[in-house]
Structures are given as structure tokens and as C-alpha cells.
Amino acid sequence: MLRVHDFMASSRANGPGRRAVLWVQGCSRRCPGCCNPATHSFQGGRTLEVGELCSRIEGLAATLEGLTVSGGEPLEQLPAVLALLERLRRGSRLSVILFTGWTFEQVASLPEAPTLLSCLDLLVAGPYDATRRRPGGLRGSSNQTLHFLTGRYTLGDVLEVPEAEILITPAGEVLCTGVDGSGALAGLTDRTGEGPPS
Ligand code: SF4
């Protein structure tokens, strides 16, 4: 089982191309200024069977470039995340990007590191540091590091990814994603003088 904060079937601001995005629920790091504090609690979100989630992503695969896993902290649910990524790696051509608040050295020290890294095309590593905020190129702050683990992507591909996207659902809900999603929402609010529709 994986505790999930949210799932988006199509995004352009969470990696190159059209991607599904999985935000896991739960993060014990609590970086000051984290743009997604609703993902911190390990009691929030909902639990999903890994197989169910895999089937949903595989059903979308023909329309997607890849999957991005973010959070929350994916590595705090490593067994379930690995089960998901290993199945997708075996059964699809989807690329995989994973965001973690752990440094690359911390990731590399895990016993599961070889398996995890073999499932990823790009790892974005390191905690968000509000004092070094610099949204762009999939990084929220300049201390975060990019690790291209296959030849699938280059720094140029990453620099072309929009910093944010704003989506309005059929129900009128405003959703902001990307490394500067909250900044984009604040800008939208500033321009209109109103908050997003509730
Ligand atoms: S590691 Fe990521 S999700 Fe966790 S508090 Fe830091 S920025 Fe937020």
C-alpha cells in the first residue's frame, strides 16, 4: 500500500513532456517554506494498492512521456515506491523522475540504492532551502541537485520545463503545480485582487 496525497494524469510542469504526477503523502523533514505542507502528515491523503496505481498509470501510458514522483517524501515509503517503479520499468517505456528531500549521498547510502537508481532517469535531490530559493530547471532552491541517470534527458530538457502551471478543473478548482506553483498562484491572486475560486 502507498499513502498518496494526489495523482494528476497529465502535467507539463513536472518534467519534460506530458507526465503523470504522483504526490506521496507524508514527509518528516518539514523544510521551512515548503510549498506543499499539506503533504507532511502521515495520516493524510489516502492509501492505494500499488498494483491499482500501476494499472492506472499503465492505462495512460500511450498518452504520456513519463511519470514524476514527488511528495511528501517518496523515500519514506520506499518499499511501495520501489514496487511501483520496478513494475513500470519492466512493463513500459515511461521515463521516471523522482524528487526527494534527501541529498544524493543519503540516497546512495541506502541498501536499496542500486535498485532505486536503476528505475530512474532523473533524480532531483536535496531539501528545499528557502534562503536559496531559485525556482527553475525543476529545482526550487539552488542547493538541490540534478542527477541524470540515463541518457534520456539533458540539462537542456530540464531547463525548458515551465516553472509552474495553473489548471482549472471543470468544477472551477484552481490547481497549481511545478517547482513554483505556489508563486504562480500568488501572482494570479495579486493580479486579480482576489483569491482563487473556492
Ligand atoms: S522534503 Fe520536500 S515535501 Fe518534505 S518538507 Fe522538504 S520540500 Fe516539503
PDB file of C-alpha atoms and ligand atoms in Angstrom:
ATOM      1  CA  MET A   1       0.000   0.000   0.000  1.00  0.00           C
ATOM      2  CA  LEU A   2       1.144   3.509  -0.747  1.00  0.00           C
ATOM      3  CA  ARG A   3      -0.137   6.577   1.081  1.00  0.00           C
ATOM      4  CA  VAL A   4      -0.891   9.085  -1.666  1.00  0.00           C
ATOM      5  CA  HIS A   5      -1.550  12.803  -1.460  1.00  0.00           C
ATOM      6  CA  ASP A   6      -2.688  13.270  -5.056  1.00  0.00           C
ATOM      7  CA  PHE A   7      -2.371  11.979  -8.582  1.00  0.00           C
ATOM      8  CA  MET A   8      -2.524  14.022 -11.777  1.00  0.00           C
ATOM      9  CA  ALA A   9      -2.927  12.246 -15.103  1.00  0.00           C
ATOM     10  CA  SER A  10      -1.345  14.981 -17.201  1.00  0.00           C
ATOM     11  CA  SER A  11       1.100  17.755 -16.372  1.00  0.00           C
ATOM     12  CA  ARG A  12       3.656  19.786 -18.344  1.00  0.00           C
ATOM     13  CA  ALA A  13       5.410  21.422 -15.379  1.00  0.00           C
ATOM     14  CA  ASN A  14       6.817  18.417 -13.527  1.00  0.00           C
ATOM     15  CA  GLY A  15       9.414  17.243 -16.006  1.00  0.00           C
ATOM     16  CA  PRO A  16       9.931  17.066 -19.761  1.00  0.00           C
ATOM     17  CA  GLY A  17       6.869  16.263 -21.857  1.00  0.00           C
ATOM     18  CA  ARG A  18       3.416  15.229 -20.757  1.00  0.00           C
ATOM     19  CA  ARG A  19       3.694  13.384 -17.467  1.00  0.00           C
ATOM     20  CA  ALA A  20       1.549  11.778 -14.837  1.00  0.00           C
ATOM     21  CA  VAL A  21       2.445  13.063 -11.379  1.00  0.00           C
ATOM     22  CA  LEU A  22       2.192  11.152  -8.128  1.00  0.00           C
ATOM     23  CA  TRP A  23       2.498  13.099  -4.890  1.00  0.00           C
ATOM     24  CA  VAL A  24       3.037  10.722  -1.995  1.00  0.00           C
ATOM     25  CA  GLN A  25       1.700  11.649   1.426  1.00  0.00           C
ATOM     26  CA  GLY A  26       3.985  12.084   4.405  1.00  0.00           C
ATOM     27  CA  CYS A  27       7.287  13.874   4.972  1.00  0.00           C
ATOM     28  CA  SER A  28       9.113  14.162   8.273  1.00  0.00           C
ATOM     29  CA  ARG A  29      11.651  16.729   7.066  1.00  0.00           C
ATOM     30  CA  ARG A  30       9.416  19.835   7.376  1.00  0.00           C
ATOM     31  CA  CYS A  31      11.630  22.236   5.394  1.00  0.00           C
ATOM     32  CA  PRO A  32      10.742  25.839   6.318  1.00  0.00           C
ATOM     33  CA  GLY A  33       8.840  27.371   3.400  1.00  0.00           C
ATOM     34  CA  CYS A  34       7.890  24.005   1.856  1.00  0.00           C
ATOM     35  CA  CYS A  35       5.372  24.769  -0.889  1.00  0.00           C
ATOM     36  CA  ASN A  36       3.260  21.715  -0.119  1.00  0.00           C
ATOM     37  CA  PRO A  37       2.784  21.401   3.672  1.00  0.00           C
ATOM     38  CA  ALA A  38      -0.469  19.502   3.167  1.00  0.00           C
ATOM     39  CA  THR A  39       1.685  16.526   2.175  1.00  0.00           C
ATOM     40  CA  HIS A  40       3.551  16.353   5.512  1.00  0.00           C
ATOM     41  CA  SER A  41       1.168  14.369   7.706  1.00  0.00           C
ATOM     42  CA  PHE A  42       1.443  10.597   7.569  1.00  0.00           C
ATOM     43  CA  GLN A  43      -2.249  10.410   8.440  1.00  0.00           C
ATOM     44  CA  GLY A  44      -3.431  12.487   5.477  1.00  0.00           C
ATOM     45  CA  GLY A  45      -4.181  11.537   1.903  1.00  0.00           C
ATOM     46  CA  ARG A  46      -5.445   8.070   1.107  1.00  0.00           C
ATOM     47  CA  THR A  47      -3.915   4.642   0.741  1.00  0.00           C
ATOM     48  CA  LEU A  48      -3.842   2.903  -2.613  1.00  0.00           C
ATOM     49  CA  GLU A  49      -2.761  -0.564  -3.674  1.00  0.00           C
ATOM     50  CA  VAL A  50       0.459  -0.361  -5.660  1.00  0.00           C
ATOM     51  CA  GLY A  51      -0.998  -2.707  -8.268  1.00  0.00           C
ATOM     52  CA  GLU A  52      -4.055  -0.500  -8.686  1.00  0.00           C
ATOM     53  CA  LEU A  53      -1.891   2.581  -9.138  1.00  0.00           C
ATOM     54  CA  CYS A  54       0.355   0.778 -11.620  1.00  0.00           C
ATOM     55  CA  SER A  55      -2.607  -0.320 -13.684  1.00  0.00           C
ATOM     56  CA  ARG A  56      -3.919   3.231 -13.791  1.00  0.00           C
ATOM     57  CA  ILE A  57      -0.570   4.618 -14.960  1.00  0.00           C
ATOM     58  CA  GLU A  58      -0.123   1.812 -17.487  1.00  0.00           C
ATOM     59  CA  GLY A  59      -3.576   2.618 -18.839  1.00  0.00           C
ATOM     60  CA  LEU A  60      -2.425   6.181 -19.507  1.00  0.00           C
ATOM     61  CA  ALA A  61       0.993   5.217 -20.871  1.00  0.00           C
ATOM     62  CA  ALA A  62       0.141   5.761 -24.546  1.00  0.00           C
ATOM     63  CA  THR A  63      -0.523   9.452 -23.817  1.00  0.00           C
ATOM     64  CA  LEU A  64       2.488  10.051 -21.587  1.00  0.00           C
ATOM     65  CA  GLU A  65       6.203  10.683 -21.759  1.00  0.00           C
ATOM     66  CA  GLY A  66       6.639   9.561 -18.195  1.00  0.00           C
ATOM     67  CA  LEU A  67       5.845   9.592 -14.512  1.00  0.00           C
ATOM     68  CA  THR A  68       7.089  12.056 -11.905  1.00  0.00           C
ATOM     69  CA  VAL A  69       7.075  11.015  -8.257  1.00  0.00           C
ATOM     70  CA  SER A  70       7.087  13.834  -5.741  1.00  0.00           C
ATOM     71  CA  GLY A  71       5.732  14.500  -2.306  1.00  0.00           C
ATOM     72  CA  GLY A  72       5.765  14.412   0.526  1.00  0.00           C
ATOM     73  CA  GLU A  73       8.872  12.278   0.711  1.00  0.00           C
ATOM     74  CA  PRO A  74       8.859   9.267  -1.622  1.00  0.00           C
ATOM     75  CA  LEU A  75      11.812   7.653   0.162  1.00  0.00           C
ATOM     76  CA  GLU A  76       9.871   7.436   3.423  1.00  0.00           C
ATOM     77  CA  GLN A  77       7.665   4.891   1.643  1.00  0.00           C
ATOM     78  CA  LEU A  78      10.494   3.241  -0.207  1.00  0.00           C
ATOM     79  CA  PRO A  79       9.232  -0.381  -0.403  1.00  0.00           C
ATOM     80  CA  ALA A  80       5.945   0.654  -2.015  1.00  0.00           C
ATOM     81  CA  VAL A  81       7.594   3.254  -4.273  1.00  0.00           C
ATOM     82  CA  LEU A  82      10.161   0.687  -5.407  1.00  0.00           C
ATOM     83  CA  ALA A  83       7.460  -1.871  -6.141  1.00  0.00           C
ATOM     84  CA  LEU A  84       5.667   0.700  -8.298  1.00  0.00           C
ATOM     85  CA  LEU A  85       8.769   1.848 -10.165  1.00  0.00           C
ATOM     86  CA  GLU A  86      10.157  -1.625 -10.764  1.00  0.00           C
ATOM     87  CA  ARG A  87       6.896  -2.738 -12.326  1.00  0.00           C
ATOM     88  CA  LEU A  88       6.706   0.355 -14.534  1.00  0.00           C
ATOM     89  CA  ARG A  89      10.339  -0.058 -15.568  1.00  0.00           C
ATOM     90  CA  ARG A  90       9.743  -3.661 -16.577  1.00  0.00           C
ATOM     91  CA  GLY A  91       6.435  -3.132 -18.320  1.00  0.00           C
ATOM     92  CA  SER A  92       6.524   0.275 -20.004  1.00  0.00           C
ATOM     93  CA  ARG A  93       8.682   2.811 -21.812  1.00  0.00           C
ATOM     94  CA  LEU A  94       7.680   5.588 -19.425  1.00  0.00           C
ATOM     95  CA  SER A  95      10.508   7.729 -18.125  1.00  0.00           C
ATOM     96  CA  VAL A  96      10.681   8.256 -14.376  1.00  0.00           C
ATOM     97  CA  ILE A  97      11.683  11.363 -12.419  1.00  0.00           C
ATOM     98  CA  LEU A  98      11.772  11.333  -8.631  1.00  0.00           C
ATOM     99  CA  PHE A  99      12.025  14.301  -6.259  1.00  0.00           C
ATOM    100  CA  THR A 100      13.445  13.727  -2.804  1.00  0.00           C
ATOM    101  CA  GLY A 101      14.390  15.945   0.098  1.00  0.00           C
ATOM    102  CA  TRP A 102      17.323  13.624   0.806  1.00  0.00           C
ATOM    103  CA  THR A 103      20.736  14.521  -0.576  1.00  0.00           C
ATOM    104  CA  PHE A 104      22.237  12.324  -3.264  1.00  0.00           C
ATOM    105  CA  GLU A 105      24.763  10.997  -0.757  1.00  0.00           C
ATOM    106  CA  GLN A 106      21.951   9.955   1.590  1.00  0.00           C
ATOM    107  CA  VAL A 107      20.135   8.226  -1.266  1.00  0.00           C
ATOM    108  CA  ALA A 108      23.302   6.480  -2.431  1.00  0.00           C
ATOM    109  CA  SER A 109      23.917   5.100   1.066  1.00  0.00           C
ATOM    110  CA  LEU A 110      20.632   3.177   1.094  1.00  0.00           C
ATOM    111  CA  PRO A 111      20.896  -0.606   0.633  1.00  0.00           C
ATOM    112  CA  GLU A 112      18.171  -0.238  -1.991  1.00  0.00           C
ATOM    113  CA  ALA A 113      20.043   2.498  -3.879  1.00  0.00           C
ATOM    114  CA  PRO A 114      21.180   0.374  -6.859  1.00  0.00           C
ATOM    115  CA  THR A 115      17.641  -0.853  -7.470  1.00  0.00           C
ATOM    116  CA  LEU A 116      16.101   2.569  -6.963  1.00  0.00           C
ATOM    117  CA  LEU A 117      18.567   4.402  -9.187  1.00  0.00           C
ATOM    118  CA  SER A 118      18.143   1.783 -11.932  1.00  0.00           C
ATOM    119  CA  CYS A 119      14.443   2.697 -12.041  1.00  0.00           C
ATOM    120  CA  LEU A 120      15.051   6.436 -12.524  1.00  0.00           C
ATOM    121  CA  ASP A 121      16.009   8.631 -15.457  1.00  0.00           C
ATOM    122  CA  LEU A 122      16.400  11.720 -13.321  1.00  0.00           C
ATOM    123  CA  LEU A 123      16.699  12.233  -9.575  1.00  0.00           C
ATOM    124  CA  VAL A 124      16.176  15.704  -8.106  1.00  0.00           C
ATOM    125  CA  ALA A 125      17.814  15.568  -4.677  1.00  0.00           C
ATOM    126  CA  GLY A 126      18.106  17.729  -1.601  1.00  0.00           C
ATOM    127  CA  PRO A 127      15.829  19.593   0.793  1.00  0.00           C
ATOM    128  CA  TYR A 128      14.181  22.854  -0.166  1.00  0.00           C
ATOM    129  CA  ASP A 129      16.146  25.779   1.294  1.00  0.00           C
ATOM    130  CA  ALA A 130      14.077  28.974   1.310  1.00  0.00           C
ATOM    131  CA  THR A 131      17.212  31.088   1.778  1.00  0.00           C
ATOM    132  CA  ARG A 132      18.472  29.795  -1.574  1.00  0.00           C
ATOM    133  CA  ARG A 133      15.166  29.945  -3.413  1.00  0.00           C
ATOM    134  CA  ARG A 134      15.634  29.913  -7.176  1.00  0.00           C
ATOM    135  CA  PRO A 135      12.719  28.256  -8.969  1.00  0.00           C
ATOM    136  CA  GLY A 136      13.572  26.819 -12.359  1.00  0.00           C
ATOM    137  CA  GLY A 137      15.041  23.773 -14.033  1.00  0.00           C
ATOM    138  CA  LEU A 138      12.990  21.542 -11.710  1.00  0.00           C
ATOM    139  CA  ARG A 139      14.773  22.924  -8.657  1.00  0.00           C
ATOM    140  CA  GLY A 140      13.097  25.077  -6.037  1.00  0.00           C
ATOM    141  CA  SER A 141      16.381  26.155  -4.429  1.00  0.00           C
ATOM    142  CA  SER A 142      19.946  26.252  -5.669  1.00  0.00           C
ATOM    143  CA  ASN A 143      21.254  23.628  -3.216  1.00  0.00           C
ATOM    144  CA  GLN A 144      19.145  20.929  -4.872  1.00  0.00           C
ATOM    145  CA  THR A 145      20.974  18.733  -7.353  1.00  0.00           C
ATOM    146  CA  LEU A 146      20.038  17.074 -10.636  1.00  0.00           C
ATOM    147  CA  HIS A 147      21.250  13.548 -11.388  1.00  0.00           C
ATOM    148  CA  PHE A 148      20.813  12.327 -14.959  1.00  0.00           C
ATOM    149  CA  LEU A 149      20.961   8.567 -14.532  1.00  0.00           C
ATOM    150  CA  THR A 150      20.293   7.520 -18.131  1.00  0.00           C
ATOM    151  CA  GLY A 151      20.758   9.250 -21.458  1.00  0.00           C
ATOM    152  CA  ARG A 152      17.082  10.056 -21.734  1.00  0.00           C
ATOM    153  CA  TYR A 153      17.263  13.678 -20.598  1.00  0.00           C
ATOM    154  CA  THR A 154      19.753  16.507 -20.611  1.00  0.00           C
ATOM    155  CA  LEU A 155      20.048  19.715 -18.643  1.00  0.00           C
ATOM    156  CA  GLY A 156      18.614  21.498 -21.674  1.00  0.00           C
ATOM    157  CA  ASP A 157      15.444  19.396 -21.495  1.00  0.00           C
ATOM    158  CA  VAL A 158      15.031  20.263 -17.833  1.00  0.00           C
ATOM    159  CA  LEU A 159      15.585  23.979 -18.337  1.00  0.00           C
ATOM    160  CA  GLU A 160      12.713  24.017 -20.835  1.00  0.00           C
ATOM    161  CA  VAL A 161      10.203  22.735 -18.262  1.00  0.00           C
ATOM    162  CA  PRO A 162       7.815  25.517 -17.143  1.00  0.00           C
ATOM    163  CA  GLU A 163       8.266  26.597 -13.530  1.00  0.00           C
ATOM    164  CA  ALA A 164       4.548  26.332 -12.909  1.00  0.00           C
ATOM    165  CA  GLU A 165       1.233  25.509 -14.483  1.00  0.00           C
ATOM    166  CA  ILE A 166      -2.218  26.597 -13.431  1.00  0.00           C
ATOM    167  CA  LEU A 167      -5.105  24.300 -14.199  1.00  0.00           C
ATOM    168  CA  ILE A 168      -8.795  24.954 -13.681  1.00  0.00           C
ATOM    169  CA  THR A 169     -10.891  21.852 -13.184  1.00  0.00           C
ATOM    170  CA  PRO A 170     -14.425  21.502 -14.599  1.00  0.00           C
ATOM    171  CA  ALA A 171     -15.624  22.192 -11.031  1.00  0.00           C
ATOM    172  CA  GLY A 172     -13.753  25.525 -11.004  1.00  0.00           C
ATOM    173  CA  GLU A 173     -10.986  24.411  -8.663  1.00  0.00           C
ATOM    174  CA  VAL A 174      -7.628  26.105  -9.321  1.00  0.00           C
ATOM    175  CA  LEU A 175      -4.658  23.748  -9.212  1.00  0.00           C
ATOM    176  CA  CYS A 176      -1.049  24.952  -9.331  1.00  0.00           C
ATOM    177  CA  THR A 177       1.868  22.588  -9.834  1.00  0.00           C
ATOM    178  CA  GLY A 178       5.529  22.803 -10.708  1.00  0.00           C
ATOM    179  CA  VAL A 179       8.536  23.985  -8.713  1.00  0.00           C
ATOM    180  CA  ASP A 180       6.985  27.442  -8.395  1.00  0.00           C
ATOM    181  CA  GLY A 181       3.318  26.508  -8.322  1.00  0.00           C
ATOM    182  CA  SER A 182       2.663  28.457  -5.130  1.00  0.00           C
ATOM    183  CA  GLY A 183       4.458  31.510  -6.548  1.00  0.00           C
ATOM    184  CA  ALA A 184       2.322  31.353  -9.664  1.00  0.00           C
ATOM    185  CA  LEU A 185      -0.830  31.174  -7.575  1.00  0.00           C
ATOM    186  CA  ALA A 186       0.304  34.175  -5.506  1.00  0.00           C
ATOM    187  CA  GLY A 187       0.901  36.108  -8.738  1.00  0.00           C
ATOM    188  CA  LEU A 188      -2.536  35.191 -10.018  1.00  0.00           C
ATOM    189  CA  THR A 189      -4.053  36.340  -6.740  1.00  0.00           C
ATOM    190  CA  ASP A 190      -2.096  39.614  -6.869  1.00  0.00           C
ATOM    191  CA  ARG A 191      -3.285  40.394 -10.373  1.00  0.00           C
ATOM    192  CA  THR A 192      -6.932  39.760  -9.671  1.00  0.00           C
ATOM    193  CA  GLY A 193      -7.010  41.120  -6.145  1.00  0.00           C
ATOM    194  CA  GLU A 194      -8.940  38.010  -5.224  1.00  0.00           C
ATOM    195  CA  GLY A 195      -8.105  34.565  -4.011  1.00  0.00           C
ATOM    196  CA  PRO A 196      -8.691  31.519  -6.174  1.00  0.00           C
ATOM    197  CA  PRO A 197     -12.290  30.351  -6.552  1.00  0.00           C
ATOM    198  CA  SER A 198     -13.342  28.126  -3.677  1.00  0.00           C
TER     199      SER A 198
HETATM  200  S1  SF4 B   1      11.417  17.403   1.732  1.00  0.00           S
HETATM  201 FE1  SF4 B   1      10.041  18.266   0.169  1.00  0.00          FE
HETATM  202  S2  SF4 B   1       7.946  17.791   0.903  1.00  0.00           S
HETATM  203 FE2  SF4 B   1       9.342  17.481   2.625  1.00  0.00          FE
HETATM  204  S3  SF4 B   1       9.249  19.429   3.757  1.00  0.00           S
HETATM  205 FE3  SF4 B   1      11.036  19.499   2.361  1.00  0.00          FE
HETATM  206  S4  SF4 B   1      10.264  20.492   0.483  1.00  0.00           S
HETATM  207 FE4  SF4 B   1       8.469  19.811   1.688  1.00  0.00          FE
END
